[in-house]
C-alpha positions as a printed Julia matrix, in Angstrom:
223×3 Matrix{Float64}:
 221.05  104.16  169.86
 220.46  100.15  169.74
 223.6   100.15  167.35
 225.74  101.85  169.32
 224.42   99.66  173.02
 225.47   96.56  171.11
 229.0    97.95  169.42
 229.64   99.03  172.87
 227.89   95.84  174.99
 231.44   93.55  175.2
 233.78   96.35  176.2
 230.67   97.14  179.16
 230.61   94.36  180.54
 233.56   94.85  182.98
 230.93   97.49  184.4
 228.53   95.38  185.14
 230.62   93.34  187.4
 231.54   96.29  189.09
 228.0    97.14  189.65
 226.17   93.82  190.57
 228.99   91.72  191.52
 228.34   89.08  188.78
 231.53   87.25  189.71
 229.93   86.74  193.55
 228.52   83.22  193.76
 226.67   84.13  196.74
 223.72   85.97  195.9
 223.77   88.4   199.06
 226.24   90.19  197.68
 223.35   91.89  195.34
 222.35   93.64  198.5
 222.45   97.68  198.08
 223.91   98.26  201.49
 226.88   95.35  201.4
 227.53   96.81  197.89
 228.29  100.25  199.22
 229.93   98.92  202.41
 232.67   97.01  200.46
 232.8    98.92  196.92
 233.66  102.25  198.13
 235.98  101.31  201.46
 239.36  102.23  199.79
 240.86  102.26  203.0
 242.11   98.53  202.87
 241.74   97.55  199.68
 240.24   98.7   196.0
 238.53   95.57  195.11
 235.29   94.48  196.74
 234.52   91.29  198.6
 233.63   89.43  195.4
 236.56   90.17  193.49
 238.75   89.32  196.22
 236.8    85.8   196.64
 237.69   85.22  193.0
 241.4    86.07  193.51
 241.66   84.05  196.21
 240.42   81.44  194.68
 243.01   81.95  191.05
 245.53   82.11  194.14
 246.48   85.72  192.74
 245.72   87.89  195.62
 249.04   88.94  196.66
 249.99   89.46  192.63
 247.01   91.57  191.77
 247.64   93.55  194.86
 251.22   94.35  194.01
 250.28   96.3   191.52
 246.27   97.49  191.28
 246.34  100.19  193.67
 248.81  101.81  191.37
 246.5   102.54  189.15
 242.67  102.08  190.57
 242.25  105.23  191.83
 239.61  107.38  194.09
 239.99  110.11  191.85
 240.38  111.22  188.23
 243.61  112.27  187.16
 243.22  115.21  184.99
 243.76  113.71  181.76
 240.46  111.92  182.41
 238.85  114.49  183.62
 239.76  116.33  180.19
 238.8   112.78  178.38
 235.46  112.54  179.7
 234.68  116.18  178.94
 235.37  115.53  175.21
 232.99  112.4   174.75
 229.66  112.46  172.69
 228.16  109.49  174.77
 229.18  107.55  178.0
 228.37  103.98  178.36
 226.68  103.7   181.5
 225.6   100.48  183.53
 223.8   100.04  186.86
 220.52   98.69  188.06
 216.64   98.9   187.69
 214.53   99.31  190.24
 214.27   95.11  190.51
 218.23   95.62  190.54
 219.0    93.81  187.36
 221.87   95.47  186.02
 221.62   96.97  182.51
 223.5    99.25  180.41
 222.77  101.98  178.2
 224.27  105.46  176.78
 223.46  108.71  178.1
 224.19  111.19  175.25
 223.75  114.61  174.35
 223.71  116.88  171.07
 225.01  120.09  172.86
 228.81  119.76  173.14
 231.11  119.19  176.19
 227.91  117.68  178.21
 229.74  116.37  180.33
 232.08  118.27  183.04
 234.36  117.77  186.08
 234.04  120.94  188.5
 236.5   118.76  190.76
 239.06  115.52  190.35
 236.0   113.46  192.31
 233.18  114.84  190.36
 231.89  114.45  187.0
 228.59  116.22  186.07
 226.52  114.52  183.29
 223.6   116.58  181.57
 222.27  113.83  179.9
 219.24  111.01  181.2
 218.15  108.46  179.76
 215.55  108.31  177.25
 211.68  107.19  177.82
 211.26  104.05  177.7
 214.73  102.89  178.07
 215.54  100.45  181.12
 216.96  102.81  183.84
 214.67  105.38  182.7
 213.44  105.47  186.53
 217.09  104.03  187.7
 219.73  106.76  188.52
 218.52  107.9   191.68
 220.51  109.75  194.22
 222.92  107.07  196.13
 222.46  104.62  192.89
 225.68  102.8   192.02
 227.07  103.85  188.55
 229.47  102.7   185.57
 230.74  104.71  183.07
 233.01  103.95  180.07
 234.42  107.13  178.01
 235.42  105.45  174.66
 236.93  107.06  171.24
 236.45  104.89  168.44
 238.72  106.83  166.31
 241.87  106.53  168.89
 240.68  103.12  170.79
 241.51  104.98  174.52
 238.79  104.05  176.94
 238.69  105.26  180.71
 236.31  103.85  183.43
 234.61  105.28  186.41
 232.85  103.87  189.19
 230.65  106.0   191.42
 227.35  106.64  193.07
 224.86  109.5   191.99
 225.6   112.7   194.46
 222.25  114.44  193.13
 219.68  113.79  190.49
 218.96  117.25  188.83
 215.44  118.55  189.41
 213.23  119.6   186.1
 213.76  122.91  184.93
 210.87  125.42  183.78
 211.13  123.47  180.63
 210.23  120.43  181.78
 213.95  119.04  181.26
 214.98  117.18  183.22
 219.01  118.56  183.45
 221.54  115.34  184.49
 223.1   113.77  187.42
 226.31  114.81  190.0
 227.95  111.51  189.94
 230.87  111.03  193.1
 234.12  109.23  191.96
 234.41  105.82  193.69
 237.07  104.38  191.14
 238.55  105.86  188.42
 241.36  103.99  186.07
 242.08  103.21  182.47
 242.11  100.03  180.0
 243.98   99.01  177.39
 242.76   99.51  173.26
 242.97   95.47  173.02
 239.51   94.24  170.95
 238.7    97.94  170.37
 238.12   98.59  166.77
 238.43  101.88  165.25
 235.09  103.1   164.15
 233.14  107.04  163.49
 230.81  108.19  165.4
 228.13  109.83  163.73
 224.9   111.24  165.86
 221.57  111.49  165.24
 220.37  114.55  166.56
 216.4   113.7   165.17
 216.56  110.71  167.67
 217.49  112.83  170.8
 214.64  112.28  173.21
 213.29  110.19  171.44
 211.17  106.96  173.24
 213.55  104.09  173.06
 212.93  101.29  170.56
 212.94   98.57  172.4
 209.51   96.64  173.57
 209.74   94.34  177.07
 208.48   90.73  177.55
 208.32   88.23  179.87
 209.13   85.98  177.03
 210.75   85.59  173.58
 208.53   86.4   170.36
 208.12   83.81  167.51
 210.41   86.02  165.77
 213.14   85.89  168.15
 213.1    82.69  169.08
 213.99   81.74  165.39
């Protein structure tokens, strides 16, 4: 699980931005409400306020705008619905409950996991592990990333959106996934994307994470 976070950490980080607005100077753009109120108006434009600050700043508004909406879409074409049916993890960012943003991988060792019952849906029967970071993150009306990556062919596809319902235990005591609601949908380029396998390890499904949390670094780190 670690392994795969940090093979995956540089091609997440676009997600982040989406979700925190990293490239907003102004720190009142972390606010949940001015998130939602700028993210998901597609109406004028499909960049938020902080991305547009930054473009206007590069003096590329008017270039980025020619040809973005082209492709940033509020809804999956069906190819990516099909793509994100097929994956056996999707890097996911969004934030905590003390809204840091973080990002982890929901997996699952059944097949086809994940689903699209419509082009503005995707359902994910997967949550994150105990002890990992948004283990108590993913609410309903959360902002969410998600990357959809094959190693083997170097596609990737990207969707931002907001949790439509958090699945309620079953009988089992399983807890069985999230509705998420398309906000943006698009795809990237293979560029940096190594070819790699991916090989699961079903004896580590639901398993507590591995990581221990600190208000400061170990000895051991700090080396």
């Amino acid at each position: 699980f670690i392994i795969m976070v940090l093979m995956t950490y540089q091609n997440s980080l676009f997600i982040i931005s989406s979700v925190c607005f990293i490239r907003r100077i102004n720190s009142e753009l972390f606010s949940r409400q001015l998130f939602r109120s700028n993210f998901f108006n597609m109406s004028n434009s499909v960049f938020h306020e902080g991305e547009l600050s930054v473009q206007s700043r590069m003096g590329v508004v008017e270039d980025v705008g020619s040809y973005a909406p082209s492709f940033i879409r509020n809804h999956m074409p069906d190819q990516h619905r099909l793509f994100f049916s097929q994956q056996p993890f999707l890097v996911t960012a969004a934030r905590d409950t003390s809204m840091r943003p973080w990002v982890t991988l929901l997996s699952n060792v059944k097949p086809n996991f994940v689903t699209s019952p419509n082009n503005t849906t995707l359902q994910v029967n997967a949550m994150p592990s105990k002890g990992d970071a948004l283990q108590n993150s993913l609410q309903e009306g959360d902002d969410v990333g998600l990357l959809g990556i094959q190693f083997a062919t170097r596609r990737r596809n990207r969707m931002n959106g907001r949790v439509s319902q958090r699945s309620s235990d079953n009988a089992k005591g399983e807890k069985l996934g999230l509705k998420i609601s398309v906000g943006q949908s698009f795809g990237n380029c293979p560029q940096y994307i190594h070819e790699r396998e991916w090989h699961p390890r079903p004896e580590l499904e639901n398993k507590e994470s591995f990581g221990n949390r600190s208000t400061q670094l170990s000895s051991e780190q700090k080396k």
